mmCIF file of C-alpha atoms in Angstrom:
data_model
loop_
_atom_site.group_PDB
_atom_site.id
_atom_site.type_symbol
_atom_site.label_atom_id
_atom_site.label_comp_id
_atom_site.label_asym_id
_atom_site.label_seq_id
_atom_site.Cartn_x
_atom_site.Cartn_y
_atom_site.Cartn_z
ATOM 1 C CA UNK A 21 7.280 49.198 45.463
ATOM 2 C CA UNK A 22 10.379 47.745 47.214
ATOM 3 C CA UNK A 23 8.603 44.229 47.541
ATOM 4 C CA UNK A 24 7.612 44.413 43.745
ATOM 5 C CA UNK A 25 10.675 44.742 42.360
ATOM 6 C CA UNK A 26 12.369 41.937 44.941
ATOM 7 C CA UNK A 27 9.290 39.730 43.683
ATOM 8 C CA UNK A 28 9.992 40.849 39.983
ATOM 9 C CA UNK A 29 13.913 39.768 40.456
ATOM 10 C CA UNK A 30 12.996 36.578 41.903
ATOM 11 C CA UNK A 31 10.254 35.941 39.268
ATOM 12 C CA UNK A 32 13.235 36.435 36.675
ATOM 13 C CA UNK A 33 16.024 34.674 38.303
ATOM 14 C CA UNK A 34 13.468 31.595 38.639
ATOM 15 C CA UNK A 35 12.199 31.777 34.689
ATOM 16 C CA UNK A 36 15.969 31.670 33.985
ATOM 17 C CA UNK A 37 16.453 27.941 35.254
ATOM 18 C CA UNK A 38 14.912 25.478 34.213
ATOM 19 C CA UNK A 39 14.144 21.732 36.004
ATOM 20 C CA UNK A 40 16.663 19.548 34.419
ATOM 21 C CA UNK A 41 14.983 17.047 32.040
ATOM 22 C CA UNK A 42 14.268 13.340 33.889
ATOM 23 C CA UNK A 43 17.921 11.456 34.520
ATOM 24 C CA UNK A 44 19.705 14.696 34.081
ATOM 25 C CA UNK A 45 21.700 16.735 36.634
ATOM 26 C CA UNK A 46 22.319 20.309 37.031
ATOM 27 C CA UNK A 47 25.935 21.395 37.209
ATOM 28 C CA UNK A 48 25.270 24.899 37.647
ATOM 29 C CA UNK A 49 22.640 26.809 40.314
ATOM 30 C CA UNK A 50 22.423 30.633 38.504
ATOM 31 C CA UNK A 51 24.138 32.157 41.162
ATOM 32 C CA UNK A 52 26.767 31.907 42.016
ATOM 33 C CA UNK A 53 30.438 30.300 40.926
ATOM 34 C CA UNK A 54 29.650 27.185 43.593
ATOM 35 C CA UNK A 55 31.412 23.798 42.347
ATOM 36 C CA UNK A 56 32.846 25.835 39.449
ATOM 37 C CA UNK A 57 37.211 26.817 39.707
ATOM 38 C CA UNK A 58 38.709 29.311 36.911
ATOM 39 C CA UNK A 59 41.859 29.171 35.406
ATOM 40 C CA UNK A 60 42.752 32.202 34.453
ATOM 41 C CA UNK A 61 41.663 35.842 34.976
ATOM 42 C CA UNK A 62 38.838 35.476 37.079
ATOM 43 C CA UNK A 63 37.423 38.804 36.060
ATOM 44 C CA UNK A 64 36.358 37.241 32.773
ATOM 45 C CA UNK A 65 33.566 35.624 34.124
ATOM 46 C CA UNK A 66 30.069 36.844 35.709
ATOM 47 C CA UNK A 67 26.783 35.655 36.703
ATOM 48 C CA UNK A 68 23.923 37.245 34.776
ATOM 49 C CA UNK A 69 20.292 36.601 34.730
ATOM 50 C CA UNK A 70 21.247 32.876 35.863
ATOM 51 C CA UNK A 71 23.809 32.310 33.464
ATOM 52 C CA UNK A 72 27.707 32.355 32.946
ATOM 53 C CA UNK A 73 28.749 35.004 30.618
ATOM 54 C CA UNK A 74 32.333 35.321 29.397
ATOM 55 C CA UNK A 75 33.853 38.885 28.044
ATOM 56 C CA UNK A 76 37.436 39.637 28.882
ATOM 57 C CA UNK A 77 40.840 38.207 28.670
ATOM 58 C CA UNK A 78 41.451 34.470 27.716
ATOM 59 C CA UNK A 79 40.017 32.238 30.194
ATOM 60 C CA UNK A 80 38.876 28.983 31.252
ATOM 61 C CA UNK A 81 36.440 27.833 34.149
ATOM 62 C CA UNK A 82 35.491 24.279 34.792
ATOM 63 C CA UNK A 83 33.523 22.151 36.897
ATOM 64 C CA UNK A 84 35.105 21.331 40.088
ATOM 65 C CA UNK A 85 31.796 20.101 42.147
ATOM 66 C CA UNK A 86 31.163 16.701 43.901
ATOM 67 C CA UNK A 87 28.519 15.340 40.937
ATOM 68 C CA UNK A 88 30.497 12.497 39.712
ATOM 69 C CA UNK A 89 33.881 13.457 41.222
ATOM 70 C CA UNK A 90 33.538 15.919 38.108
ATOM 71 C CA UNK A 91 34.708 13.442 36.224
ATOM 72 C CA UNK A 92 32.216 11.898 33.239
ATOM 73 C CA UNK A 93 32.980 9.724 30.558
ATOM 74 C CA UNK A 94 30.025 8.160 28.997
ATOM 75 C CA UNK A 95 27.458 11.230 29.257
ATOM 76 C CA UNK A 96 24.998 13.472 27.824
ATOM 77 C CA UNK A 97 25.175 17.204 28.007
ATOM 78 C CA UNK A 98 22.675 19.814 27.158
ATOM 79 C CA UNK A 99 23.396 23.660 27.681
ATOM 80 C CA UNK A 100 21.991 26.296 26.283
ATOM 81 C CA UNK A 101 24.428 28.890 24.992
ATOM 82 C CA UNK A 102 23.745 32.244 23.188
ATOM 83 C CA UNK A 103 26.243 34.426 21.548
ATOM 84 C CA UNK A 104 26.295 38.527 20.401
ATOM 85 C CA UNK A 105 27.590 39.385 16.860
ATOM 86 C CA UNK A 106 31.370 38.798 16.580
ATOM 87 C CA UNK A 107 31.780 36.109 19.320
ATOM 88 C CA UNK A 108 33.652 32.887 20.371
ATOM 89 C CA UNK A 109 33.533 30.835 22.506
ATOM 90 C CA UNK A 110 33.302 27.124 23.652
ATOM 91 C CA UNK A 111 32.133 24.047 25.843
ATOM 92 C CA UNK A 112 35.145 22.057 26.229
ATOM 93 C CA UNK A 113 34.562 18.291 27.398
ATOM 94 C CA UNK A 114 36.786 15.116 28.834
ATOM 95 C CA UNK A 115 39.207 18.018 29.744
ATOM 96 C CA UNK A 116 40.840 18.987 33.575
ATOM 97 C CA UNK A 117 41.496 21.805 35.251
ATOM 98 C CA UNK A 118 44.842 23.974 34.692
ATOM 99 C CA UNK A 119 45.366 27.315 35.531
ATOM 100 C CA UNK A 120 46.393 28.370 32.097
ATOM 101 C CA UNK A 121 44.634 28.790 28.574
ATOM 102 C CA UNK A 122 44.164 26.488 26.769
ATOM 103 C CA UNK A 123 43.047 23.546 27.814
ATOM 104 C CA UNK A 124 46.177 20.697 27.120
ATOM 105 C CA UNK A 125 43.556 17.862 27.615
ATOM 106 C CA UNK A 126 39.785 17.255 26.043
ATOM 107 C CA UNK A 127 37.675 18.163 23.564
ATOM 108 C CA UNK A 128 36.437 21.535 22.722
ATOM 109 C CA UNK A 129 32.873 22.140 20.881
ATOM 110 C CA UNK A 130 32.555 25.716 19.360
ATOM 111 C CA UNK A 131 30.400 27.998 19.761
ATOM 112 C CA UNK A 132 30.704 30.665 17.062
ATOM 113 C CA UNK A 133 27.638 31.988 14.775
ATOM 114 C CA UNK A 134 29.701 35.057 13.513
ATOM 115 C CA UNK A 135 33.401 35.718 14.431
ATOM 116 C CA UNK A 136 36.301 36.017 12.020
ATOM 117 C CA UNK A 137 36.902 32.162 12.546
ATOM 118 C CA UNK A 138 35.126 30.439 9.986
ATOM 119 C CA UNK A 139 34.730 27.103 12.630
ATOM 120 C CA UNK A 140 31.150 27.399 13.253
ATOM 121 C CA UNK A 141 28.681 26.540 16.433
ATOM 122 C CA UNK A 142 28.253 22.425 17.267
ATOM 123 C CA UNK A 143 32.183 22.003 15.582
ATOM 124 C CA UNK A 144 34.059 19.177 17.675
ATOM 125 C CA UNK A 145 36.765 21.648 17.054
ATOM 126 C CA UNK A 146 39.807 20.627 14.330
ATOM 127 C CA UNK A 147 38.911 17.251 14.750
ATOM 128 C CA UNK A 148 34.995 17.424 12.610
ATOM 129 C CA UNK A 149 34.462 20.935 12.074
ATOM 130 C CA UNK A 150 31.311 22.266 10.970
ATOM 131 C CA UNK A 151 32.710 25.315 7.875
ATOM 132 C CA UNK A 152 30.943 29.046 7.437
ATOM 133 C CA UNK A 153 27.481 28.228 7.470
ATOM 134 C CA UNK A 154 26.314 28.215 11.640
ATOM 135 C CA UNK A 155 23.646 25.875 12.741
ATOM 136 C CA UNK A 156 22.713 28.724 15.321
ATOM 137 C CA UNK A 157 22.167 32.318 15.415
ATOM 138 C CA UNK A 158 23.652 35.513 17.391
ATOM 139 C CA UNK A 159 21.170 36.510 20.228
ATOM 140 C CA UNK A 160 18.975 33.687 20.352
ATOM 141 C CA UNK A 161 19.165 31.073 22.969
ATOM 142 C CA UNK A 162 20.496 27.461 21.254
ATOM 143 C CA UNK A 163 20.725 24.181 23.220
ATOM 144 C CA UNK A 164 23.574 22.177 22.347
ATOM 145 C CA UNK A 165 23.152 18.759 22.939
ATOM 146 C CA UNK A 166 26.752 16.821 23.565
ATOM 147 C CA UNK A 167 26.605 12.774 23.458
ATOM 148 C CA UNK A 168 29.689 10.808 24.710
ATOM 149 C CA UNK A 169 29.479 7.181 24.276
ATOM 150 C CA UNK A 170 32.212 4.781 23.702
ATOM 151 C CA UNK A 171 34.556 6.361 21.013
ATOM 152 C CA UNK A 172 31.873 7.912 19.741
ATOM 153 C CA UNK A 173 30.980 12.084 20.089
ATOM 154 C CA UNK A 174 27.516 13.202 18.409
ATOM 155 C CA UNK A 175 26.638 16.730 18.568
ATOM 156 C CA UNK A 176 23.163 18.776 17.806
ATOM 157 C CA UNK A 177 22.437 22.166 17.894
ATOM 158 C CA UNK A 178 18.578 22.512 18.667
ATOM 159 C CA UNK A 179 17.958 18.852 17.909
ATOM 160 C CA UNK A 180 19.782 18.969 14.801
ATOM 161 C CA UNK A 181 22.778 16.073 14.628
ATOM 162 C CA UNK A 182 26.005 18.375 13.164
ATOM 163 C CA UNK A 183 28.697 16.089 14.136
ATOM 164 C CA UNK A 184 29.133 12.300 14.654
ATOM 165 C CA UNK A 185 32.760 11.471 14.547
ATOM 166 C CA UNK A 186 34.286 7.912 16.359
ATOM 167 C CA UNK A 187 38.140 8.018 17.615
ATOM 168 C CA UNK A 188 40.045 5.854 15.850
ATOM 169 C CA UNK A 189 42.309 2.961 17.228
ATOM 170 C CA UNK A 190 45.171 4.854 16.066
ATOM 171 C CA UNK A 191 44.112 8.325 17.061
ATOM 172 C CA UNK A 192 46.993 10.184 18.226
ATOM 173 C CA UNK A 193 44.967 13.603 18.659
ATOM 174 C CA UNK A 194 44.324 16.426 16.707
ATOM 175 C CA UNK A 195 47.179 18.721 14.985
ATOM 176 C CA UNK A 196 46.889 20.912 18.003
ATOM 177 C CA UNK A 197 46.605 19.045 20.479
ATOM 178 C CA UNK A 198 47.777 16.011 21.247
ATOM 179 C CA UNK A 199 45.901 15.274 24.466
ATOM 180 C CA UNK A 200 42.471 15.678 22.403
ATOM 181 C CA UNK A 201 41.375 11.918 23.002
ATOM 182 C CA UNK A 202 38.481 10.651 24.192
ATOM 183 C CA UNK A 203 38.783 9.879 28.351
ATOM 184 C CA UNK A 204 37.343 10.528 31.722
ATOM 185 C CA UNK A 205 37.508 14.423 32.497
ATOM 186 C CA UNK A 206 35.092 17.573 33.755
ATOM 187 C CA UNK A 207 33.345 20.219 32.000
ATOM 188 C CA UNK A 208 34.721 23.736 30.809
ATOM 189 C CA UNK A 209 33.499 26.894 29.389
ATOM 190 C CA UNK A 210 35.631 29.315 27.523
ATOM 191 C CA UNK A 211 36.029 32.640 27.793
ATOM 192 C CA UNK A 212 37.866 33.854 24.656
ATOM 193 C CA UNK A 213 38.425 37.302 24.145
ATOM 194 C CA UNK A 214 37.555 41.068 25.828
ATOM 195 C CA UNK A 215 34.936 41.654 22.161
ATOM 196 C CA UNK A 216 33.279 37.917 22.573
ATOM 197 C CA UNK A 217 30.547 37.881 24.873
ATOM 198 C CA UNK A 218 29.055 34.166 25.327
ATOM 199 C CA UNK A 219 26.412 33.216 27.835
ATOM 200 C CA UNK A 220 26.033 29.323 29.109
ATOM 201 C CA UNK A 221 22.766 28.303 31.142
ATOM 202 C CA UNK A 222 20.664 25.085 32.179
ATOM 203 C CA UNK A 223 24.254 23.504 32.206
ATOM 204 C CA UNK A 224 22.470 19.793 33.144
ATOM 205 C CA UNK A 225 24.359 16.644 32.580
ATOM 206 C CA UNK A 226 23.062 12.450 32.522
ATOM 207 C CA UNK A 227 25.783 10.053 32.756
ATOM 208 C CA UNK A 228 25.439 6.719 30.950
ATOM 209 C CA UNK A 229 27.048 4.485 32.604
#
């Protein structure tokens, strides 16, 4: 009996990962918090059934491993990412660690079927945002699919483009932050308040360049 359930648990933890597709790399091993550094209250964030959840207090954790130097500019990142009724949450990208909320530096891509915020999932967030109507749904898995290249940010949600917006010469960020530009930077995952539960996985990554 002992053996079946240890084979059962492995058999799970294994169907929970999949092999990155051909030119990408995995960022995160559905363990453990290896290559990964929070800034914040680290009790926000768990390992479950291979994936980072986030529940609790305001926080941030970000990629802090050797791939790259964790630092990617001209990329494309795939992660799949489902939410329970009433979350938000986000992937934030180009950004750097600090150990306060939020983020001064990057770009953050929401992740929001059904919350109070009407800035819905695939949003490159108050700079193209994608209004009421999500592209996902609450407890289903989604992939979002995050393309950096040149000035240029195109997000899909399950293979469907929601966002293609290029930085202007003149950008001077958004009206929230000023530091929103596009630049060399890690990856981040928000944790953003004790009712939102979020859940990141198969967090896999292809630099172009």
């Amino acid at each position: 009996m002992i053996l079946t359930r240890a084979l059962a648990a492995l058999m799970l933890a294994l169907s929970m990962q999949t092999t990155p597709e051909p030119g990408f790399t995995s960022l995160f091993n559905g363990k453990d918090f290896t290559d990964w550094k929070i800034g914040g209250p680290a009790e926000t964030f768990t390992v479950q059934d291979g994936a980072i959840v986030a529940r609790g207090t305001p926080s941030m954790i970000y990629y802090d491993g050797p791939f790259r130097n964790h630092a990617f500019r001209n990329f494309q990142l795939k992660v799949d990412v489902m939410t329970k009724p009433g979350s938000n949450g986000g992937i934030w990208i180009m950004t750097d660690y600090q150990d306060r909320v939020w983020p001064a530096k990057g770009f953050e891509i929401q992740v929001n079927n059904s919350h109070t915020d009407p800035v819905r999932t695939g949003s490159l967030y108050h700079v193209q945002d994608v209004m009421n109507d999500s592209p996902a749904k609450d407890d289903v898995w989604c992939t979002l699919d995050i393309l950096a290249q040149g000035d240029t940010i195109v997000i899909r949600v399950d293979d469907k483009e929601v966002v293609r917006w290029t930085q202007p010469p003149d950008w001077n960020g958004s009206r929230d932050f000023r530091l929103r530009r596009v630049g060399p930077g890690t990856i981040g995952f928000q944790g953003h308040d004790p009712n939102s539960v979020v859940s990141y996985k198969n967090i896999r990554i292809k630099p172009l360049d």
